[in-house]
Short mmCIF file of N, CA, C and O in Angstrom, two decimals:
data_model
loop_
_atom_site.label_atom_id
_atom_site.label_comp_id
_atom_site.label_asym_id
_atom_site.label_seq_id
_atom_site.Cartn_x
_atom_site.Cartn_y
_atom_site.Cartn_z
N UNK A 243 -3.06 -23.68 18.80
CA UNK A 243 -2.22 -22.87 19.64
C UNK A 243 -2.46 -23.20 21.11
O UNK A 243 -2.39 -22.37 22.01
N UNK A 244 -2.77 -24.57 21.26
CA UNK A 244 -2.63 -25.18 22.98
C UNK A 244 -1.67 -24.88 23.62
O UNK A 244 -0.73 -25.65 23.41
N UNK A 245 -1.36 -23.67 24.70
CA UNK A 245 -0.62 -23.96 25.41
C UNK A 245 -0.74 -23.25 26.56
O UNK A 245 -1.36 -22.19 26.50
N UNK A 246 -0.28 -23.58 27.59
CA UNK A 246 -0.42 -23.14 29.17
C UNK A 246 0.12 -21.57 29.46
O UNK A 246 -0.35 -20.95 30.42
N UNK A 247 1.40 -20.79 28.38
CA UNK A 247 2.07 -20.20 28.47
C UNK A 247 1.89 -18.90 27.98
O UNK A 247 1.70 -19.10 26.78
N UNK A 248 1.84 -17.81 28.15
CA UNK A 248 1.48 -16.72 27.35
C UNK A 248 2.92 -16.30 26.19
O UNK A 248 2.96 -15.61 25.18
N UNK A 249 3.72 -16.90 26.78
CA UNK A 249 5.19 -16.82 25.97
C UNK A 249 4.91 -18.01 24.55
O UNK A 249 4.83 -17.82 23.34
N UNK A 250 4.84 -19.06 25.26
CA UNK A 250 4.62 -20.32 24.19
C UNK A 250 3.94 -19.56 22.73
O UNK A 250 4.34 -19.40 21.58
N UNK A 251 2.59 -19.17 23.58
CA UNK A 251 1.52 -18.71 22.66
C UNK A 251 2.12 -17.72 21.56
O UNK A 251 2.33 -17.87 20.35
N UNK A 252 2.26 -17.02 22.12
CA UNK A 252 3.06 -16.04 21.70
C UNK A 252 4.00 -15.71 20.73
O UNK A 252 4.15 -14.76 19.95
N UNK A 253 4.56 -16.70 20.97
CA UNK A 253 5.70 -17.18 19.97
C UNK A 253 5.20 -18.12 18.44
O UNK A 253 5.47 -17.93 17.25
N UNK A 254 4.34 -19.20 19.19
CA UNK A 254 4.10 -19.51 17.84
C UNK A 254 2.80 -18.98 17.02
O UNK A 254 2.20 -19.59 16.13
N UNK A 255 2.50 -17.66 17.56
CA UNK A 255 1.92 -16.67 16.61
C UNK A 255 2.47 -16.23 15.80
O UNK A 255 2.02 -16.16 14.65
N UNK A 256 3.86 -15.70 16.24
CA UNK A 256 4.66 -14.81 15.80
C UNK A 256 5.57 -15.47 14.49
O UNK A 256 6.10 -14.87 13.55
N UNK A 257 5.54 -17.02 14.84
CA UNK A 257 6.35 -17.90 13.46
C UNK A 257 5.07 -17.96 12.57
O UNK A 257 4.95 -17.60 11.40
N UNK A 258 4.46 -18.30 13.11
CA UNK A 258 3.02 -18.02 12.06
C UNK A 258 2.40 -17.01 10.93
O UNK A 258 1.99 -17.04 9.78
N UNK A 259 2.62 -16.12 12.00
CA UNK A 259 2.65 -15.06 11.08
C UNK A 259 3.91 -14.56 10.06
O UNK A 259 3.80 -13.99 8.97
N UNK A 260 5.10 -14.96 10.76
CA UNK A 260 6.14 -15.04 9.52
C UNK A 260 5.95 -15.94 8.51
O UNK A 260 6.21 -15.56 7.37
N UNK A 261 5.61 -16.91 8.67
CA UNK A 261 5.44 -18.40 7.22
C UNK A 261 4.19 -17.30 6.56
O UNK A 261 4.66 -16.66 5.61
N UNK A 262 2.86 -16.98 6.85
CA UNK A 262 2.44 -16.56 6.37
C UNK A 262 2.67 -15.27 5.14
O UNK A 262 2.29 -15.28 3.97
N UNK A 263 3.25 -14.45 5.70
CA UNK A 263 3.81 -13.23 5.47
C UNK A 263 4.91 -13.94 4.30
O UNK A 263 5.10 -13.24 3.31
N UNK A 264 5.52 -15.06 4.35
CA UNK A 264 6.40 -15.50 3.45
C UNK A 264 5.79 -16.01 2.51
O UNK A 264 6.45 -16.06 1.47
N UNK A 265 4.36 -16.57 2.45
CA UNK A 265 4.22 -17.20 1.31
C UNK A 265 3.17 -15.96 0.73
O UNK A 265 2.84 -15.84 -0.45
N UNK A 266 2.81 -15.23 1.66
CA UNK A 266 2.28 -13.82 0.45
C UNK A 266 3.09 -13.63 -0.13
O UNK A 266 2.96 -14.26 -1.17
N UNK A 267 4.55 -12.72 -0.10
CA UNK A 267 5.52 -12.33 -0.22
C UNK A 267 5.97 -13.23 -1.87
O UNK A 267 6.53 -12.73 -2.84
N UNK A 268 5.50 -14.58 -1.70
CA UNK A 268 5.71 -15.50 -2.68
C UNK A 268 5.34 -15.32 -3.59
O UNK A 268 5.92 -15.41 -4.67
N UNK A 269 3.60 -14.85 -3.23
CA UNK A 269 2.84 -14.98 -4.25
C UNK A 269 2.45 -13.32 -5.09
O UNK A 269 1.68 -13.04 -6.00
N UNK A 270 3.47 -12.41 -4.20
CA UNK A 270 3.69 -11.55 -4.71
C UNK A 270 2.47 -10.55 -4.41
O UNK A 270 2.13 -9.74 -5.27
N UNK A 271 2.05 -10.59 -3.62
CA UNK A 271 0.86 -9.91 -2.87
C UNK A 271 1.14 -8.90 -1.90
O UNK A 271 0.22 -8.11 -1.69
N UNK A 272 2.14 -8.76 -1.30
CA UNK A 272 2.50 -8.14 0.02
C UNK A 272 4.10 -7.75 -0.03
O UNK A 272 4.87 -8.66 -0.34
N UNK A 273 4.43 -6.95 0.15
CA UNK A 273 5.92 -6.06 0.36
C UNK A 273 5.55 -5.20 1.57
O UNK A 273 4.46 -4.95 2.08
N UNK A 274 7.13 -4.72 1.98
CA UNK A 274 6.66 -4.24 3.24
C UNK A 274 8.13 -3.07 3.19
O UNK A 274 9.27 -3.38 2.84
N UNK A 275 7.73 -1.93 3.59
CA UNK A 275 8.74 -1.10 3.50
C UNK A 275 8.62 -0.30 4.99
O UNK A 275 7.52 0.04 5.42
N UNK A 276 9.48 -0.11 5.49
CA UNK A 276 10.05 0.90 7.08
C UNK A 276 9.03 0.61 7.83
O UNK A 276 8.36 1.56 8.24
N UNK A 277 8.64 -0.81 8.22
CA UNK A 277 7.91 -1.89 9.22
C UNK A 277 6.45 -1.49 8.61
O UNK A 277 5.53 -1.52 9.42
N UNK A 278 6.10 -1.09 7.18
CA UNK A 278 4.62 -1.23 6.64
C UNK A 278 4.28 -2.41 6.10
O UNK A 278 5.21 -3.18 5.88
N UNK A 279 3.29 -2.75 5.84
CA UNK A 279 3.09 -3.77 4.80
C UNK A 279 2.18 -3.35 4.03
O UNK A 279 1.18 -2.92 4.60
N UNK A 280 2.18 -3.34 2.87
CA UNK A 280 1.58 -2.88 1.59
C UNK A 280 1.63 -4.09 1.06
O UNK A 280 2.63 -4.79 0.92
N UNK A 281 -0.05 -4.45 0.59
CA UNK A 281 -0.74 -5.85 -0.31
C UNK A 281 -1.78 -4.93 -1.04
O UNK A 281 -2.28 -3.83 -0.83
N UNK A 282 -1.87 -6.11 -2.19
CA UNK A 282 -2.78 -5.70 -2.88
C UNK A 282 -3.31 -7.21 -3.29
O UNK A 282 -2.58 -8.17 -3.05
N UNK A 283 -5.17 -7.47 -4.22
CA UNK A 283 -5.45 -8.54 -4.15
C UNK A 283 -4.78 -8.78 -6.07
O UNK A 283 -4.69 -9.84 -6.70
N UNK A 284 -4.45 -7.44 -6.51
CA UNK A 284 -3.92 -7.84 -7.82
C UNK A 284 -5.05 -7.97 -8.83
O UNK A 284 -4.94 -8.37 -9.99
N UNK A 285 -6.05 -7.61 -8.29
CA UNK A 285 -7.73 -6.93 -9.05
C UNK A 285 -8.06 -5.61 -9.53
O UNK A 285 -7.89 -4.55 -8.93
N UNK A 286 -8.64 -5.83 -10.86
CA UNK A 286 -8.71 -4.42 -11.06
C UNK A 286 -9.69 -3.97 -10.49
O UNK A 286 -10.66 -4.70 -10.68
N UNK A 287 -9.93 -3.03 -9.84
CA UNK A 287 -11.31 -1.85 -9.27
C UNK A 287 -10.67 -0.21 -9.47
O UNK A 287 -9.56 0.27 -9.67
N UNK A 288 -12.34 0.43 -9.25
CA UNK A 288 -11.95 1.41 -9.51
C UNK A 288 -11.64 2.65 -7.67
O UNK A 288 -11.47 1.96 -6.66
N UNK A 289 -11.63 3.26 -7.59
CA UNK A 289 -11.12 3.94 -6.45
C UNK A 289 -11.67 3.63 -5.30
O UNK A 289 -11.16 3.22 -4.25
N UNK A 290 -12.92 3.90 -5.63
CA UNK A 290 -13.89 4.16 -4.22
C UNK A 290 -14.00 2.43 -3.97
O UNK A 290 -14.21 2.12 -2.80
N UNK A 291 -13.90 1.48 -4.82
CA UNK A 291 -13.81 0.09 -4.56
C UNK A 291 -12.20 0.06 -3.70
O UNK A 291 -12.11 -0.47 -2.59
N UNK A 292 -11.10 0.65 -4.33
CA UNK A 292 -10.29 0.38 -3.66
C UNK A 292 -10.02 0.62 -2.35
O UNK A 292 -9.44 -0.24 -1.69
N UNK A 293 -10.45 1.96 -1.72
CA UNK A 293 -10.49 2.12 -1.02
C UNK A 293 -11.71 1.67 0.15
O UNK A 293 -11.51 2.07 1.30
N UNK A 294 -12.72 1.01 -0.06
CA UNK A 294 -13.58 0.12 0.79
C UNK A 294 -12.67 -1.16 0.75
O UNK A 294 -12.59 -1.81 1.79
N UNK A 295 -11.87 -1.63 -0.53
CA UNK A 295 -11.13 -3.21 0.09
C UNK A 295 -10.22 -3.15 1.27
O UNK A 295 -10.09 -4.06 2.08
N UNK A 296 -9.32 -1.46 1.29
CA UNK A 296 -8.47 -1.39 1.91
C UNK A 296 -9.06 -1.20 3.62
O UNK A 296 -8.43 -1.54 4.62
N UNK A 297 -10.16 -0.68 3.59
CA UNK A 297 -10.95 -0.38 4.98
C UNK A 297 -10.97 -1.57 5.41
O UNK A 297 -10.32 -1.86 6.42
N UNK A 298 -11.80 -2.59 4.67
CA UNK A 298 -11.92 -4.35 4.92
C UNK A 298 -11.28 -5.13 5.69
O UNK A 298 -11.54 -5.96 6.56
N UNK A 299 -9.78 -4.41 4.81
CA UNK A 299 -8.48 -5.51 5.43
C UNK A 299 -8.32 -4.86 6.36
O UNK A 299 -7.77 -5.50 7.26
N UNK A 300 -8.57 -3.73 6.64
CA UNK A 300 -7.74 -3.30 8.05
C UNK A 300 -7.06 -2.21 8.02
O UNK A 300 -6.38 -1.81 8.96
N UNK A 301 -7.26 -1.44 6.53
CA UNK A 301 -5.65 -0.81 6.68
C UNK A 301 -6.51 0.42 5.96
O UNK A 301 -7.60 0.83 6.34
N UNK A 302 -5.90 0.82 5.05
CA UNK A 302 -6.14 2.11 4.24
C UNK A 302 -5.04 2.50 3.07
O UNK A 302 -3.89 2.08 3.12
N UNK A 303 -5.40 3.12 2.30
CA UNK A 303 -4.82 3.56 0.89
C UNK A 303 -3.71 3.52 0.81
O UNK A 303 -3.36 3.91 1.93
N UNK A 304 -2.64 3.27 0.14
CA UNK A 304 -1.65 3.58 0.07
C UNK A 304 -1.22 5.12 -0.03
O UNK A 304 -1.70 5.76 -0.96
N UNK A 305 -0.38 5.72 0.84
CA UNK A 305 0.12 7.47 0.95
C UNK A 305 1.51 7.11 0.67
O UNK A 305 1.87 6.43 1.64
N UNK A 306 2.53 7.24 -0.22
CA UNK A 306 3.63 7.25 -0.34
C UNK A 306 4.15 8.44 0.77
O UNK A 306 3.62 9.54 0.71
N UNK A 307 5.12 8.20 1.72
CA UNK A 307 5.79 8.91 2.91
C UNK A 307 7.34 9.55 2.45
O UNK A 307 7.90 10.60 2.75
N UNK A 308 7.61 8.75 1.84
CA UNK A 308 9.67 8.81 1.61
C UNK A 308 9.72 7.56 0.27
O UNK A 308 8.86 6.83 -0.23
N UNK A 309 10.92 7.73 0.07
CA UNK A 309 10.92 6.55 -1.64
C UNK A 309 10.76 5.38 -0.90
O UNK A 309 9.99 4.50 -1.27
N UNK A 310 11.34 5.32 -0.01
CA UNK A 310 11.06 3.45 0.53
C UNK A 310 9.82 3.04 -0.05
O UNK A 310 9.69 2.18 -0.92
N UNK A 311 8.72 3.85 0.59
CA UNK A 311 6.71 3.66 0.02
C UNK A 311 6.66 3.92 -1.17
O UNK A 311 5.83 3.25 -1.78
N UNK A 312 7.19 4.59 -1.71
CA UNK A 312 6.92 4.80 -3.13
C UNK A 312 7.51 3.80 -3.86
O UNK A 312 6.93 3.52 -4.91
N UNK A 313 8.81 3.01 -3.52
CA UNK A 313 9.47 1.85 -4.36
C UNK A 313 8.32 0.52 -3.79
O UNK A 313 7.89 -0.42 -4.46
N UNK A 314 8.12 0.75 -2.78
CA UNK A 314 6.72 -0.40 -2.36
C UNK A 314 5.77 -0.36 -3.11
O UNK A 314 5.26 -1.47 -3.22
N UNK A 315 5.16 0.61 -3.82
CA UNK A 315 3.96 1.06 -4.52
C UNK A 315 4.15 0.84 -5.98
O UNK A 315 3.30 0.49 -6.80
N UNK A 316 5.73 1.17 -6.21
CA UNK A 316 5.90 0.73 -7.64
C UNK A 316 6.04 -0.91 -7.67
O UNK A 316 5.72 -1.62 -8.63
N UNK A 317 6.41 -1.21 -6.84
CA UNK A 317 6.59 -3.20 -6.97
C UNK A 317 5.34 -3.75 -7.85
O UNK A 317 5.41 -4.45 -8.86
N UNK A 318 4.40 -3.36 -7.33
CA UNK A 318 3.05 -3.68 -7.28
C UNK A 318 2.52 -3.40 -9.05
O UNK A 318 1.89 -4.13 -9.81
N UNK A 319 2.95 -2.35 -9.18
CA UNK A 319 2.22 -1.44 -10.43
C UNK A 319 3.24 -2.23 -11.60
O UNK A 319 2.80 -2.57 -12.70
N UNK A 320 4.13 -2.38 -11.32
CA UNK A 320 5.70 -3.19 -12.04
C UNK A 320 5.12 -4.48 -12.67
O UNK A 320 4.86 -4.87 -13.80
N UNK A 321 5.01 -5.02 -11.27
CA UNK A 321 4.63 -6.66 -11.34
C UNK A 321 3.29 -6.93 -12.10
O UNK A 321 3.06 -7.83 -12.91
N UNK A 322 2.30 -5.79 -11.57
CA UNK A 322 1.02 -6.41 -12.79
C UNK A 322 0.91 -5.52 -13.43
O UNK A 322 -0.19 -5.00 -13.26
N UNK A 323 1.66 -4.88 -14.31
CA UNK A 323 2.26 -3.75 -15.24
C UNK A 323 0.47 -3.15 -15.69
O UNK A 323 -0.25 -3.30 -16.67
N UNK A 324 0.33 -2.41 -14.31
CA UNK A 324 -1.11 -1.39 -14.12
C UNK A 324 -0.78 -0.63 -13.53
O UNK A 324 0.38 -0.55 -13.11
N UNK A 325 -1.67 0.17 -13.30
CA UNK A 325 -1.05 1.44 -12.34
C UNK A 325 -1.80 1.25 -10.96
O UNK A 325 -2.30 0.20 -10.54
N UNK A 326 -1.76 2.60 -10.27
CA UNK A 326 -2.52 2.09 -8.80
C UNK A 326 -2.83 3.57 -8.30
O UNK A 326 -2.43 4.66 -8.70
N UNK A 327 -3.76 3.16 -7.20
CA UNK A 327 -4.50 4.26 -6.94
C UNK A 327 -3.71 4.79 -5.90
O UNK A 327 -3.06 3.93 -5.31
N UNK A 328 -3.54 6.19 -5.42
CA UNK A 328 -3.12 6.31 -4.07
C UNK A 328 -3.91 7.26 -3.21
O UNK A 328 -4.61 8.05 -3.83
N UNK A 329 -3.93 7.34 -1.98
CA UNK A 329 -4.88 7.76 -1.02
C UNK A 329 -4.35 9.53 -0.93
O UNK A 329 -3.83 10.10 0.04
N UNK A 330 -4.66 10.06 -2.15
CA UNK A 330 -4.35 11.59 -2.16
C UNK A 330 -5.69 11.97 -2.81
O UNK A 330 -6.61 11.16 -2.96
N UNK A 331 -5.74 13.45 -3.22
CA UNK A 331 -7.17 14.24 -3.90
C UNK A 331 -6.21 15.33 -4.28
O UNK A 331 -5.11 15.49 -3.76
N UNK A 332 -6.83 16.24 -5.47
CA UNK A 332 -6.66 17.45 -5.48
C UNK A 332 -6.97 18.06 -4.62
O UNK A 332 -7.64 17.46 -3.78
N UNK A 333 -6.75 19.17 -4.42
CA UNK A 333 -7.00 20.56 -2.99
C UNK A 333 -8.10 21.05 -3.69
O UNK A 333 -8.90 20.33 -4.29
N UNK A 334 -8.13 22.06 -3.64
CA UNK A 334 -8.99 23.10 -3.71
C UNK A 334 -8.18 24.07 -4.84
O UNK A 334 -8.72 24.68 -5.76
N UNK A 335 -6.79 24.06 -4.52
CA UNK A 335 -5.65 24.78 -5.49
C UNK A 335 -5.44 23.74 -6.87
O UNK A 335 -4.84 22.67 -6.79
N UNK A 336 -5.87 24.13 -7.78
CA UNK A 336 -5.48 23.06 -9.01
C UNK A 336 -3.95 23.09 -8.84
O UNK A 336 -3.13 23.92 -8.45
N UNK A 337 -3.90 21.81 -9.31
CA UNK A 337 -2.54 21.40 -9.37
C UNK A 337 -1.81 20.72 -8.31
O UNK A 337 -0.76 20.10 -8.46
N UNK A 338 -2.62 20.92 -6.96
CA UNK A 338 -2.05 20.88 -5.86
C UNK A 338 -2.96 19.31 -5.06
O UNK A 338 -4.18 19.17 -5.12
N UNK A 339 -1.94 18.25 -4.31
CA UNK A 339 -2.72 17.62 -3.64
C UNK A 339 -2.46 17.36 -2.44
O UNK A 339 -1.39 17.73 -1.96
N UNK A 340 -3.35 16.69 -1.73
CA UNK A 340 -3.83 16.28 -0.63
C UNK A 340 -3.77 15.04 0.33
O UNK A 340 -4.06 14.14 -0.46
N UNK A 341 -3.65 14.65 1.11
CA UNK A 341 -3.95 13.68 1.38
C UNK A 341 -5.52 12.82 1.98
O UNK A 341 -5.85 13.12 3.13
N UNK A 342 -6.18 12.08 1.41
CA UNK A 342 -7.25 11.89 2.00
C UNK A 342 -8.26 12.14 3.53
O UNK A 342 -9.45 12.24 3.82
N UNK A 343 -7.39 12.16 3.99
CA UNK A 343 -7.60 12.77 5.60
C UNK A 343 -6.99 14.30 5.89
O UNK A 343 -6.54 14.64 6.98
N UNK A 344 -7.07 15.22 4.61
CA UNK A 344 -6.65 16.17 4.89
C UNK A 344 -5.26 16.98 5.61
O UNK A 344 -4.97 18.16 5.81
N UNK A 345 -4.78 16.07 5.80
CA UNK A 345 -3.30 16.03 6.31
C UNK A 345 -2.64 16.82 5.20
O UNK A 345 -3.15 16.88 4.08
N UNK A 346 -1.35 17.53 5.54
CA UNK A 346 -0.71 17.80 4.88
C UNK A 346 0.15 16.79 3.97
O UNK A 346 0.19 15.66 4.47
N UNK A 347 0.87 16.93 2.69
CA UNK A 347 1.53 16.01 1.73
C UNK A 347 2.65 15.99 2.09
O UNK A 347 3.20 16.89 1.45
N UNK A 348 3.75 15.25 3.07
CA UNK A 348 5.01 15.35 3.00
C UNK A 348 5.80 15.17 1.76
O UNK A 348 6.42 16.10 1.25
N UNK A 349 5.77 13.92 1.24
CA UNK A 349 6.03 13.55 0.05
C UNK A 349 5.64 13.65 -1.25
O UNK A 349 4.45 13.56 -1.54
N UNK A 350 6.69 13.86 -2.27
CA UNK A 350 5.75 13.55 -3.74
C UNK A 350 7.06 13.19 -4.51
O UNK A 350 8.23 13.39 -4.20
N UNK A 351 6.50 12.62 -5.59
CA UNK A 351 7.80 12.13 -6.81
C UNK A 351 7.17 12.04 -8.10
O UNK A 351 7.40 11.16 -8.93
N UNK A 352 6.41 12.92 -8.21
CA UNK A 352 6.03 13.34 -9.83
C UNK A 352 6.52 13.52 -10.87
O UNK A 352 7.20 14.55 -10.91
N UNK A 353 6.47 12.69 -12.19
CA UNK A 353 7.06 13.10 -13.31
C UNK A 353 7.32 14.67 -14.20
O UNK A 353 6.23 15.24 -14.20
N UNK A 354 7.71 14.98 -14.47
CA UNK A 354 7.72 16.04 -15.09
C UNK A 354 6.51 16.57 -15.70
O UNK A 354 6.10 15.85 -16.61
N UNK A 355 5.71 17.78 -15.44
CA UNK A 355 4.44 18.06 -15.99
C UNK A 355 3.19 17.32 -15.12
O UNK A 355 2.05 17.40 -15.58
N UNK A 356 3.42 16.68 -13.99
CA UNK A 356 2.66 15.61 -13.33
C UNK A 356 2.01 16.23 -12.35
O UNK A 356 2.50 17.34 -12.14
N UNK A 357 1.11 15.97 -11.68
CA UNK A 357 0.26 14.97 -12.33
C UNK A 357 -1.00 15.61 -13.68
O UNK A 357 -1.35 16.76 -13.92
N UNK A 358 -1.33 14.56 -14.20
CA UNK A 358 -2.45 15.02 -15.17
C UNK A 358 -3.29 14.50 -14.81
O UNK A 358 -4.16 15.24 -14.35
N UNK A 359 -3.60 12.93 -14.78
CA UNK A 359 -4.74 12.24 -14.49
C UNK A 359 -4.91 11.37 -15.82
O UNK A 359 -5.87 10.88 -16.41
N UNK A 360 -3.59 11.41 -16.01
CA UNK A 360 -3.48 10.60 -17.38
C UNK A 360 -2.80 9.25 -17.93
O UNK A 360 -2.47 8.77 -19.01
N UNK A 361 -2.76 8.88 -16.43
CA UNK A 361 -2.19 7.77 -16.05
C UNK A 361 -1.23 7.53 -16.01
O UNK A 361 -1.08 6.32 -15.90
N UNK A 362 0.23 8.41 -16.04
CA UNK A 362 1.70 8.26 -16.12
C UNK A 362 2.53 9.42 -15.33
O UNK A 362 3.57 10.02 -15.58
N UNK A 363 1.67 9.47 -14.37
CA UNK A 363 2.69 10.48 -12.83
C UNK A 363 3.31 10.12 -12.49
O UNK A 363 3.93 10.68 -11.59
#
């Protein structure tokens, strides 16, 4: 990235990071919904693993927001026909959840009778 220019530079970061982003995208690692990007390494672990990989990269759990994130979240679970973890908890109220940072839940799209913890919410 030699160049005299902060524009130059700049720019061919920015193609860079698109080719990149395209050949994840390829390899089926990375989708990106309402300017997010959601990857996964396509490994099985269990939670508390998942959520230290996601710290790693930079980012954090997946929180479904609106269906856009939630059709992002299903790509994933689709493609390596597993399920996936998401960055929620029960409350304190059975039945009721959370979001990891205590935030309130805007969203949810639960199956009927859902969740159980039975692997098909």
């Amino acid at each position: 990235l030699a160049s005299n220019k902060n524009g130059d530079v700049t720019h061919q970061l920015e193609y860079r990071i698109s080719r990149l982003e395209g050949v994840l995208r390829l390899n089926k690692i990375i989708t990106e919904s309402g300017g997010k990007i959601f990857a996964t390494n396509g490994k099985t672990a269990d939670f508390d693993g998942t959520v230290e990989k996601c710290k790693e990269a930079g980012g954090s759990i997946a929180i479904p927001r609106n269906p856009g994130e939630n059709e992002a979240i299903l790509y994933f679970v689709k493609y390596f026909n597993t399920y996936a973890y998401l960055g929620i908890k029960q409350s304190l109220i059975p039945g009721k959840f959370q979001p990891l940072n205590d935030a309130q839940l805007s969203y949810t799209n639960w199956y009927s009778n859902e969740p159980s913890g039975q692997g098909e919410e």
